[in-house]
C-alpha cells in the first residue's frame, strides 16, 4: 500500500467526487485494520500468539476518521485496544505482526508486544496497558508542542472505561488552564470491560469536559466521514491555540474485551452484536456510500478487500518466519546513551 | 572557594541548564513566584518566564504524566515533587510509564526528564511528610536515582541529571537546604555511578547515603578518638551504584556499615550490604552491618522522632563493636 | 523512700561538677530545703539542697571529686543507717580485680573451655587432680557437664595444680579462669569456690616464656566490659570470620587448635596471632624437650673448695658423696622443670649408680635405687678431661670436671632453654654452697 502523503494539509471534504483519493485511502485503511484484527484473532485462536490482545474490529471509523486529519508530526497516544490507531497512523503490517509475535523486527524489537506497540516515526507514542495511562503523556506532548513553538496537535484516544480514572480530570484541568493543543477522543463502545458503561459512568461524559470549560462534541463513531470532518475542524482550531477539545464517539467493538473473551452473552446479548454488525458496520456502510456516490464500483471494493487480505496474510507468514531477538538483547534498552553528556564528562576529566 | 547553601546550588544548576538548553523547563506546585515552599527555585521565573517555569495545580499524577509526554516529544522537563512522600501518588506515571517507555519500545523512545524531590525526617513534619523513599524507585529498572549529600553534589548531580537522556529521580535532604559547602564558581558535572571517598581509613568502611554521609563523618570523628580509623564513602548515586569503590574499600578494611535514612528493612542498606557480603566475603572480619531508620512511621513528637534515625553515636557504637570482634550471635 | 541525691545540672553545656564539701555528715537528719553539699561548676560555687526529708546516708562521692551530672552522690533514707552498703562510687575506681588476685600463685591460667553449641557455661562435675598435685599435659584435670554430656577436660600443661578456683557442683561461665598450673610445686596450693571471691578475669599475666602463647587467655585485643558471652562450636563446626578462615587456610594454620586451647569463638583475624604463637607440637604441650631442636651445651664454673670440704665431712658421717651429687641434681631438675626422677651418677671405670631422691629426703637416707634415671651426672673430676662436646643423649647429662681449684659443670641435653639454665645454675649453686642448701 502506498505510503500516506507526508504532510496532509487537512482539507475539508469538498463533495462526493472531489476527494476520491482521500476516500479510497480511508476505505482501504479501515479494511486494513479489519484484516489485521482478523489475522491477529486467528493467531490467538490457533495458539500462535503469546499473551493476549484486544480487538478493534467495529471501531475502524474512529481511528481512521481521526488519523486521516493528522500529519506524521502530530502525535497520538493509544490504548490496550491499539492496533487500529497504529495502522491508521501509518504503521506497516509486517512490523506490527512481528511485534505481536515478539520478533526482533517488530516495532519495539519484540519488547513491547500488543499492549505497548509504538511507532515513533509516525508520531504514535504508544499503546498503554494501564487504563488511562496515556492521558498524562498526551497532554504533556501537547504542552511540549506549545513550548517548542510548533503547531503540532496531539490526539489522546481512550475508552469510556477510562473516564473513571482520576488522571483524566487532572490533565483536562491543566490542558484547559494552559490552552493546550490536545484533543481527547473518547471511544464510547458501551462497555467498560465486562460492564455496561451506564453502570460505571455517572452523569454525562461530555459534561465532564465541559466542567473544565473544554468544548465537547458528540459524533457517530461508525461514520468515518462525520468523524473526519469534525476532527479536521478541531485540529485546525487547535493548531491556532483554541484547544483543548473533547469528542465522544459512539461506536461498538465486535469482539470481547480481549481475544479470550468469547463466551460473553452473560454481559452482552448476541442480538445486539448482530444488530451493530449488520446495520452499523463502518466499512460496509462507507463502501455503500462510495458506490452510491459513484466513487467506486463494488468490484473495486472487492479488489481492495482482496488485496488487503493478501497483504495481511503475507505479513503474517513473514512474521511467523521471522527471528526472535537474540538473548543478548534482554538487558539492552533499559537506558539510552547520552552522548553529549558523556562528551562533556570526558572533557571535564581531561 | 566560595561556600553556598544546598538551596542555592540547586538553583544555580537549574538556571545554568535552562540557559544552556531552551528545551529544559520546570513544572510543579508553587515553583514560579513562590520558588517552592523551600524557596529553592526562587528567582527562576523572573529569568525564564512563566512559559518555562510552570505552576501546576495539585495534580501530581497529572503533571508527572505530562512530564513524561513532554519528554517523549522533544522537551526536557524538570518536575518538582514537593515532598518525597508524594512519590506514592505518581508511581504509575513514574514507574510504569517513564521507567519503561525506552525498554518497551525497543530503545526507540526515551524520556529525558528529572523528577526533583526530597527526603529526611527530624523536622517534626510527621509520618506523611518525612519519608525517605528512594528505595522504591531504585528498585525499578529504567530509572536513575541520585542522592546528593551536600551543596557540591547537589549542583553537579542536578546538571548531570538534566543532561541525561533517561528519567532521573533526584532526592535532596530537606533538612540540608541551608547547609553550606564549598562549590566551585565554574562549570562542573558529577558523573553518575562514581562514588566519592570522603575520608580514608583502615579499620572500617562507613557507607552513608545522602545526609547520612554527614552522620558517618561525625561517627568517624568519634571513632578516631578511640584510635579507630574509619573510611567514609558517599555513593552519590544509588542507580547506577559504584560497587567497585565500595568493594575495594571493604577489602582494605574488612568491615562495613551501610547507613541510610530509608527504613531498615527491605531497602537501600540491605541492597548494598548484600552486595558487599557477596562480593567481598572472604575479606570480611566482621558481619556487614546496616543502619536505617526504624521500621515505624515517622512519629511527630520530638521526644520520639529523633530516636528513629541513625545518629553518629549509634554508628560509632556499632563500629566499635565490629572492630573489637564483639558482633556475634548464637549460631 | 529512699531517694537518690544526684549531681544536678547546674549550667548550660556543663556535664560534671566538683563536690567541694559535704555540709552534712552521714546519718544526719535532713529536711527538704537543707543544704547538703557545695558544688563547683566552671562558673561558681553553689549549694545543693535536699529535696526530701530523711537521713543523709550512703555517701559515695568524696570532697574534691568531679562527679558527672546525673550521677548518684548519696541517698536520703528513712533511717540513719540507710541501705547499709555503699552505693557504687561516682567516679572510676580501678576495675574490681579480685582482692585475692594478688594472693594467687603464679602459673598458667586454665579457663573453662567452650564445649558445646550455644553453651555459655558448664557445670564442674569433679576435679580429677588434687590441689598441689603434679599433673601432666594429657592428664584429665576435671570433668565438666554441658547440656549434652559429661566431658573430660585435659590439663593442657605439665606442672602442678597450684590453684583451684571453682568447686564441684558450680556452674562456671565459659572463658572464666578455674585453675592455675604452676611449674614448681606450690608451697600453699589454693583451693576456692567461685562463691568465695570474685574470680580474676583472664589476663595475660601468666608466668610463661614469652614464646608460648598463654593458652588460658581470651583473644588478644583488649575488650571493654561487658563483653557478650562467647559462643561455642556446634560439634565439629568451628565459627570464624571469612577472613580469618581464609588467612588460616593460606598459612596452613589449624583453627581447631584454637578450639582446643579454649579460645572463645567466633575467631577473628586477631586470633590468628594466638594461633601462630602456639607451639608446633600437640596443643598445650609445655616445656617439651623437642622445643629446641639442636643439642645444648651450657657450662658453669665454680670454686671447688666448698664441695670438697663438704664431701670430706659427709665421708666422716658415712654418707656417700654420690648421694649428695644425686640429691643436688634431682633437686635442681625438679626445681627447673618440675620433672621428678631418678639420678644416675656415672664415673669412668665403674657402673652408674642410680638414686631416687624424694623431696625433703636427707642425703644420709639415700640408697641406690633401681630406676631409670631422668638425668645422668657424669663425674669426671678424677680424669684429665677439661671440656667436652659429646652431643645430647637420651636424658640430660651434666658433667663435672676439675681445673685446678675450680669445678666446671657442663650440661649437654635437649631441655627447654630456661630449664637448662635453671638446672645448671641450681646444681652450681649447691656445689658452691652445699651447707646452705641442705639446711
Short mmCIF file of C-alpha atoms in Angstrom, two decimals, chain A residues 1-346:
data_model
loop_
_atom_site.label_atom_id
_atom_site.label_comp_id
_atom_site.label_asym_id
_atom_site.label_seq_id
_atom_site.Cartn_x
_atom_site.Cartn_y
_atom_site.Cartn_z
CA UNK A 1 0.00 0.00 0.00
CA UNK A 2 1.38 3.35 -0.98
CA UNK A 3 2.76 5.47 1.80
CA UNK A 4 0.48 8.07 3.14
CA UNK A 5 1.05 11.60 1.91
CA UNK A 6 3.74 13.15 4.04
CA UNK A 7 2.16 16.41 5.08
CA UNK A 8 -1.53 16.35 4.82
CA UNK A 9 -2.97 19.79 4.76
CA UNK A 10 -6.26 18.79 6.35
CA UNK A 11 -8.64 19.74 3.58
CA UNK A 12 -12.36 19.63 4.15
CA UNK A 13 -14.21 17.10 2.05
CA UNK A 14 -15.39 19.04 -0.90
CA UNK A 15 -18.00 16.68 -2.17
CA UNK A 16 -18.62 13.14 -3.11
CA UNK A 17 -16.35 13.04 -6.11
CA UNK A 18 -13.90 15.78 -5.09
CA UNK A 19 -11.70 13.72 -2.80
CA UNK A 20 -11.88 10.24 -4.25
CA UNK A 21 -8.26 9.62 -3.37
CA UNK A 22 -8.83 10.59 0.23
CA UNK A 23 -11.98 8.49 0.47
CA UNK A 24 -10.38 5.46 -1.03
CA UNK A 25 -7.48 5.79 1.30
CA UNK A 26 -9.87 5.98 4.22
CA UNK A 27 -11.69 2.93 3.00
CA UNK A 28 -8.51 0.97 2.49
CA UNK A 29 -7.25 1.93 5.94
CA UNK A 30 -10.43 0.68 7.55
CA UNK A 31 -10.22 -2.56 5.59
CA UNK A 32 -6.59 -2.89 6.64
CA UNK A 33 -7.50 -2.56 10.28
CA UNK A 34 -10.25 -5.16 9.94
CA UNK A 35 -7.93 -7.53 8.10
CA UNK A 36 -5.20 -7.08 10.68
CA UNK A 37 -7.55 -7.85 13.52
CA UNK A 38 -8.96 -10.90 11.77
CA UNK A 39 -5.44 -12.24 11.34
CA UNK A 40 -4.49 -11.42 14.90
CA UNK A 41 -7.59 -13.16 16.17
CA UNK A 42 -6.69 -16.24 14.18
CA UNK A 43 -3.16 -16.19 15.54
CA UNK A 44 -4.56 -16.22 19.04
CA UNK A 45 -7.15 -18.92 18.35
CA UNK A 46 -4.52 -21.11 16.75
CA UNK A 47 -2.26 -20.59 19.79
CA UNK A 48 0.47 -18.93 17.80
CA UNK A 49 0.37 -15.60 19.59
CA UNK A 50 1.89 -15.19 23.03
CA UNK A 51 -0.21 -13.36 25.59
CA UNK A 52 -3.47 -11.60 24.93
CA UNK A 53 -4.64 -8.87 22.61
CA UNK A 54 -7.68 -6.64 22.28
CA UNK A 55 -9.61 -6.43 19.03
CA UNK A 56 -10.52 -3.10 17.47
CA UNK A 57 -12.90 -4.62 14.91
CA UNK A 58 -16.01 -2.48 14.61
CA UNK A 59 -14.31 0.78 15.67
CA UNK A 60 -12.30 1.38 12.50
CA UNK A 61 -14.05 4.60 11.55
CA UNK A 62 -12.93 6.25 14.77
CA UNK A 63 -9.22 5.65 14.28
CA UNK A 64 -9.26 6.28 10.55
CA UNK A 65 -11.55 9.28 10.63
CA UNK A 66 -9.36 10.97 13.23
CA UNK A 67 -5.91 9.97 11.99
CA UNK A 68 -6.70 10.98 8.44
CA UNK A 69 -6.96 14.51 9.79
CA UNK A 70 -3.43 14.37 11.25
CA UNK A 71 0.09 14.51 9.90
CA UNK A 72 3.09 12.41 10.91
CA UNK A 73 4.28 15.28 13.09
CA UNK A 74 1.06 15.23 15.07
CA UNK A 75 1.09 12.78 17.95
CA UNK A 76 -1.37 10.19 19.18
CA UNK A 77 -1.45 8.10 22.31
CA UNK A 78 -3.19 4.80 22.15
CA UNK A 79 -4.73 2.20 24.43
CA UNK A 80 -4.61 -1.53 25.01
CA UNK A 81 -7.02 -1.74 22.07
CA UNK A 82 -4.45 -0.03 19.92
CA UNK A 83 -3.91 -1.88 16.64
CA UNK A 84 -6.45 0.30 14.87
CA UNK A 85 -4.74 3.55 15.93
CA UNK A 86 -1.38 2.12 14.97
CA UNK A 87 -2.48 1.14 11.46
CA UNK A 88 -4.43 4.35 10.99
CA UNK A 89 -1.38 6.43 11.88
CA UNK A 90 0.63 4.79 9.09
CA UNK A 91 2.14 1.62 10.53
CA UNK A 92 3.38 -1.27 8.44
CA UNK A 93 1.77 -4.74 8.67
CA UNK A 94 4.98 -6.71 8.83
CA UNK A 95 6.48 -4.73 11.68
CA UNK A 96 3.17 -4.87 13.53
CA UNK A 97 2.74 -8.64 13.23
CA UNK A 98 6.37 -9.13 14.18
CA UNK A 99 5.77 -7.11 17.32
CA UNK A 100 2.66 -9.11 18.22
CA UNK A 101 4.69 -12.30 17.92
CA UNK A 102 7.65 -10.89 19.88
CA UNK A 103 10.03 -10.94 16.94
CA UNK A 104 13.12 -8.77 16.55
CA UNK A 105 11.74 -6.91 13.54
CA UNK A 106 8.73 -5.73 15.48
CA UNK A 107 8.19 -2.01 16.10
CA UNK A 108 9.59 -2.47 19.60
CA UNK A 109 12.08 -5.22 18.84
CA UNK A 110 9.61 -7.61 20.40
CA UNK A 111 9.91 -5.99 23.78
CA UNK A 112 6.53 -4.23 23.92
CA UNK A 113 4.02 -6.60 22.39
CA UNK A 114 0.43 -5.76 21.51
CA UNK A 115 -0.24 -3.65 24.55
CA UNK A 116 2.79 -1.39 24.21
CA UNK A 117 3.12 -1.13 20.47
CA UNK A 118 4.53 2.22 19.43
CA UNK A 119 5.54 3.71 16.09
CA UNK A 120 7.70 6.69 16.79
CA UNK A 121 8.36 7.62 13.18
CA UNK A 122 4.67 8.19 12.58
CA UNK A 123 4.04 10.00 15.83
CA UNK A 124 2.40 7.11 17.68
CA UNK A 125 3.63 7.46 21.26
CA UNK A 126 2.36 4.02 22.07
CA UNK A 127 -0.40 1.81 23.28
CA UNK A 128 -0.71 1.60 27.05
CA UNK A 129 -1.64 -1.32 29.23
CA UNK A 130 -2.71 0.94 32.08
CA UNK A 131 -6.27 2.20 31.53
CA UNK A 132 -5.98 5.96 31.20
CA UNK A 133 -2.20 5.60 31.43
CA UNK A 134 -1.58 7.70 28.34
CA UNK A 135 -3.68 10.68 29.21
CA UNK A 136 -0.83 12.45 31.01
CA UNK A 137 1.56 11.60 28.20
CA UNK A 138 -0.77 13.01 25.55
CA UNK A 139 -1.32 16.20 27.46
CA UNK A 140 2.41 16.53 28.04
CA UNK A 141 3.08 16.07 24.36
CA UNK A 142 0.69 18.92 23.71
CA UNK A 143 2.49 21.04 26.30
CA UNK A 144 5.79 20.27 24.63
CA UNK A 145 4.41 21.19 21.21
CA UNK A 146 3.37 24.56 22.57
CA UNK A 147 6.65 25.12 24.41
CA UNK A 148 8.61 24.28 21.29
CA UNK A 149 6.55 26.76 19.31
CA UNK A 150 5.15 24.23 16.84
CA UNK A 151 1.58 23.76 15.64
CA UNK A 152 1.59 20.04 16.35
CA UNK A 153 -1.59 18.59 17.76
CA UNK A 154 -1.92 15.54 20.00
CA UNK A 155 -4.90 13.23 20.00
CA UNK A 156 -5.49 11.18 23.12
CA UNK A 157 -7.51 8.03 22.41
CA UNK A 158 -9.24 6.38 25.33
CA UNK A 159 -12.33 4.34 26.05
CA UNK A 160 -15.42 5.11 28.08
CA UNK A 161 -13.98 2.99 30.92
CA UNK A 162 -11.01 5.30 31.26
CA UNK A 163 -13.26 8.21 32.18
CA UNK A 164 -13.28 6.66 35.63
CA UNK A 165 -9.54 7.36 36.06
CA UNK A 166 -8.68 10.42 38.11
CA UNK A 167 -5.73 11.25 35.92
CA UNK A 168 -8.09 12.41 33.12
CA UNK A 169 -9.59 15.14 35.28
CA UNK A 170 -6.17 16.31 36.43
CA UNK A 171 -4.89 16.67 32.88
CA UNK A 172 -8.09 18.14 31.44
CA UNK A 173 -7.81 20.81 34.10
CA UNK A 174 -4.25 21.66 33.14
CA UNK A 175 -4.95 21.39 29.41
CA UNK A 176 -7.78 23.86 29.80
CA UNK A 177 -5.77 26.20 32.07
CA UNK A 178 -2.92 26.35 29.61
CA UNK A 179 -4.95 26.03 26.37
CA UNK A 180 -3.03 23.04 25.15
CA UNK A 181 -3.36 21.65 21.60
CA UNK A 182 -4.78 18.28 22.66
CA UNK A 183 -7.96 16.52 21.55
CA UNK A 184 -9.42 13.98 23.97
CA UNK A 185 -11.18 11.35 21.86
CA UNK A 186 -13.39 9.05 23.92
CA UNK A 187 -14.36 5.87 22.03
CA UNK A 188 -17.55 5.01 23.81
CA UNK A 189 -18.28 1.43 22.79
CA UNK A 190 -20.88 0.99 25.53
CA UNK A 191 -18.84 -1.37 27.68
CA UNK A 192 -16.15 -0.95 30.24
CA UNK A 193 -14.56 -4.40 30.10
CA UNK A 194 -17.47 -6.63 31.07
CA UNK A 195 -19.76 -3.97 32.41
CA UNK A 196 -22.13 -1.61 30.63
CA UNK A 197 -20.89 1.94 30.55
CA UNK A 198 -24.12 3.19 32.06
CA UNK A 199 -23.28 1.22 35.16
CA UNK A 200 -19.81 2.71 35.61
CA UNK A 201 -20.12 6.31 34.48
CA UNK A 202 -22.49 8.62 36.28
CA UNK A 203 -23.84 11.62 34.50
CA UNK A 204 -22.69 12.67 31.05
CA UNK A 205 -19.22 12.22 29.54
CA UNK A 206 -19.34 15.46 27.60
CA UNK A 207 -20.37 17.31 30.74
CA UNK A 208 -17.15 16.19 32.34
CA UNK A 209 -15.09 18.04 29.77
CA UNK A 210 -17.43 20.98 29.78
CA UNK A 211 -16.95 21.30 33.52
CA UNK A 212 -13.41 22.43 32.74
CA UNK A 213 -14.59 24.79 30.05
CA UNK A 214 -13.49 22.39 27.32
CA UNK A 215 -15.59 22.41 24.16
CA UNK A 216 -17.21 18.98 23.82
CA UNK A 217 -18.68 17.25 20.77
CA UNK A 218 -20.55 14.05 20.12
CA UNK A 219 -20.35 12.17 16.85
CA UNK A 220 -21.42 8.86 15.35
CA UNK A 221 -18.22 6.89 15.56
CA UNK A 222 -19.28 4.48 12.83
CA UNK A 223 -19.47 7.27 10.24
CA UNK A 224 -15.92 7.81 9.04
CA UNK A 225 -16.75 10.94 7.11
CA UNK A 226 -18.51 12.59 10.02
CA UNK A 227 -15.61 11.72 12.31
CA UNK A 228 -13.08 13.02 9.84
CA UNK A 229 -14.96 16.22 9.15
CA UNK A 230 -15.30 17.07 12.82
CA UNK A 231 -11.69 16.19 13.55
CA UNK A 232 -10.36 18.32 10.73
CA UNK A 233 -12.19 21.34 12.11
CA UNK A 234 -11.00 20.81 15.63
CA UNK A 235 -7.41 20.10 14.62
CA UNK A 236 -7.29 23.33 12.63
CA UNK A 237 -8.55 25.28 15.61
CA UNK A 238 -6.18 23.52 17.95
CA UNK A 239 -3.26 24.46 15.78
CA UNK A 240 -4.31 28.06 16.28
CA UNK A 241 -4.28 27.63 20.06
CA UNK A 242 -8.02 27.25 20.56
CA UNK A 243 -7.68 23.83 22.21
CA UNK A 244 -8.21 21.61 24.10
CA UNK A 245 -11.26 19.75 22.74
CA UNK A 246 -13.23 16.69 23.66
CA UNK A 247 -15.03 14.30 21.28
CA UNK A 248 -17.28 11.46 22.41
CA UNK A 249 -17.53 8.92 19.58
CA UNK A 250 -20.33 6.36 19.82
CA UNK A 251 -19.00 3.08 18.50
CA UNK A 252 -19.03 -0.66 19.09
CA UNK A 253 -16.46 -3.41 19.47
CA UNK A 254 -17.46 -6.66 17.76
CA UNK A 255 -15.22 -8.96 19.81
CA UNK A 256 -15.00 -9.39 23.53
CA UNK A 257 -12.87 -7.25 25.78
CA UNK A 258 -9.85 -9.36 24.77
CA UNK A 259 -9.42 -12.24 22.34
CA UNK A 260 -10.17 -14.78 25.04
CA UNK A 261 -13.47 -13.18 25.97
CA UNK A 262 -15.51 -15.42 23.74
CA UNK A 263 -18.45 -16.55 25.86
CA UNK A 264 -19.78 -13.15 26.64
CA UNK A 265 -23.52 -13.46 26.46
CA UNK A 266 -23.72 -13.03 30.17
CA UNK A 267 -22.93 -9.36 29.76
CA UNK A 268 -23.74 -8.66 26.12
CA UNK A 269 -26.62 -10.02 24.02
CA UNK A 270 -25.86 -11.72 20.74
CA UNK A 271 -28.75 -9.82 19.18
CA UNK A 272 -27.16 -6.52 19.98
CA UNK A 273 -23.89 -7.64 18.41
CA UNK A 274 -25.51 -8.77 15.21
CA UNK A 275 -27.54 -5.59 15.04
CA UNK A 276 -24.40 -3.45 15.09
CA UNK A 277 -22.59 -5.71 12.67
CA UNK A 278 -25.33 -5.73 10.12
CA UNK A 279 -26.68 -2.22 10.26
CA UNK A 280 -23.89 -0.10 11.68
CA UNK A 281 -20.74 -1.58 10.21
CA UNK A 282 -18.44 1.34 9.26
CA UNK A 283 -16.74 -0.44 6.35
CA UNK A 284 -19.90 -1.79 4.80
CA UNK A 285 -21.71 1.49 5.20
CA UNK A 286 -18.85 3.57 3.81
CA UNK A 287 -18.50 1.17 0.93
CA UNK A 288 -22.18 1.53 0.21
CA UNK A 289 -21.89 5.27 0.28
CA UNK A 290 -18.86 5.23 -2.04
CA UNK A 291 -20.63 3.07 -4.61
CA UNK A 292 -23.80 5.13 -4.30
CA UNK A 293 -21.77 8.29 -4.86
CA UNK A 294 -20.15 6.69 -7.86
CA UNK A 295 -16.65 6.92 -6.48
CA UNK A 296 -16.03 3.23 -6.93
CA UNK A 297 -17.81 0.13 -8.07
CA UNK A 298 -18.48 -2.84 -5.90
CA UNK A 299 -15.91 -4.77 -7.82
CA UNK A 300 -13.34 -2.13 -6.98
CA UNK A 301 -14.17 -2.57 -3.33
CA UNK A 302 -13.88 -6.29 -3.63
CA UNK A 303 -10.49 -5.87 -5.22
CA UNK A 304 -9.31 -3.65 -2.41
CA UNK A 305 -10.59 -6.14 0.13
CA UNK A 306 -8.79 -9.00 -1.59
CA UNK A 307 -5.53 -7.08 -1.90
CA UNK A 308 -5.53 -6.14 1.72
CA UNK A 309 -6.31 -9.67 2.79
CA UNK A 310 -3.40 -10.98 0.73
CA UNK A 311 -1.10 -8.35 2.20
CA UNK A 312 -2.16 -9.29 5.67
CA UNK A 313 -1.69 -13.00 5.09
CA UNK A 314 1.73 -12.44 3.62
CA UNK A 315 2.71 -10.22 6.53
CA UNK A 316 1.61 -12.88 8.98
CA UNK A 317 3.61 -15.52 7.18
CA UNK A 318 6.61 -13.21 7.21
CA UNK A 319 6.28 -12.54 10.90
CA UNK A 320 5.86 -16.20 11.75
CA UNK A 321 9.10 -16.99 9.97
CA UNK A 322 10.98 -14.01 11.36
CA UNK A 323 13.64 -14.35 14.05
CA UNK A 324 13.27 -13.62 17.74
CA UNK A 325 15.59 -11.04 19.25
CA UNK A 326 18.91 -12.57 20.35
CA UNK A 327 19.19 -13.37 24.07
CA UNK A 328 21.87 -10.74 24.42
CA UNK A 329 19.19 -8.09 23.93
CA UNK A 330 17.37 -8.96 27.13
CA UNK A 331 19.23 -6.35 29.17
CA UNK A 332 19.58 -3.79 26.40
CA UNK A 333 17.39 -0.71 26.02
CA UNK A 334 16.84 -0.16 29.74
CA UNK A 335 18.52 3.19 29.22
CA UNK A 336 19.57 5.16 26.17
CA UNK A 337 23.01 6.65 25.82
CA UNK A 338 23.63 10.31 26.50
CA UNK A 339 26.47 11.05 24.10
CA UNK A 340 26.58 14.80 24.70
CA UNK A 341 26.68 14.31 28.45
CA UNK A 342 29.40 11.69 28.12
CA UNK A 343 31.43 14.03 25.93
CA UNK A 344 31.07 16.82 28.47
CA UNK A 345 32.20 14.49 31.27
CA UNK A 346 35.16 13.30 29.27
#
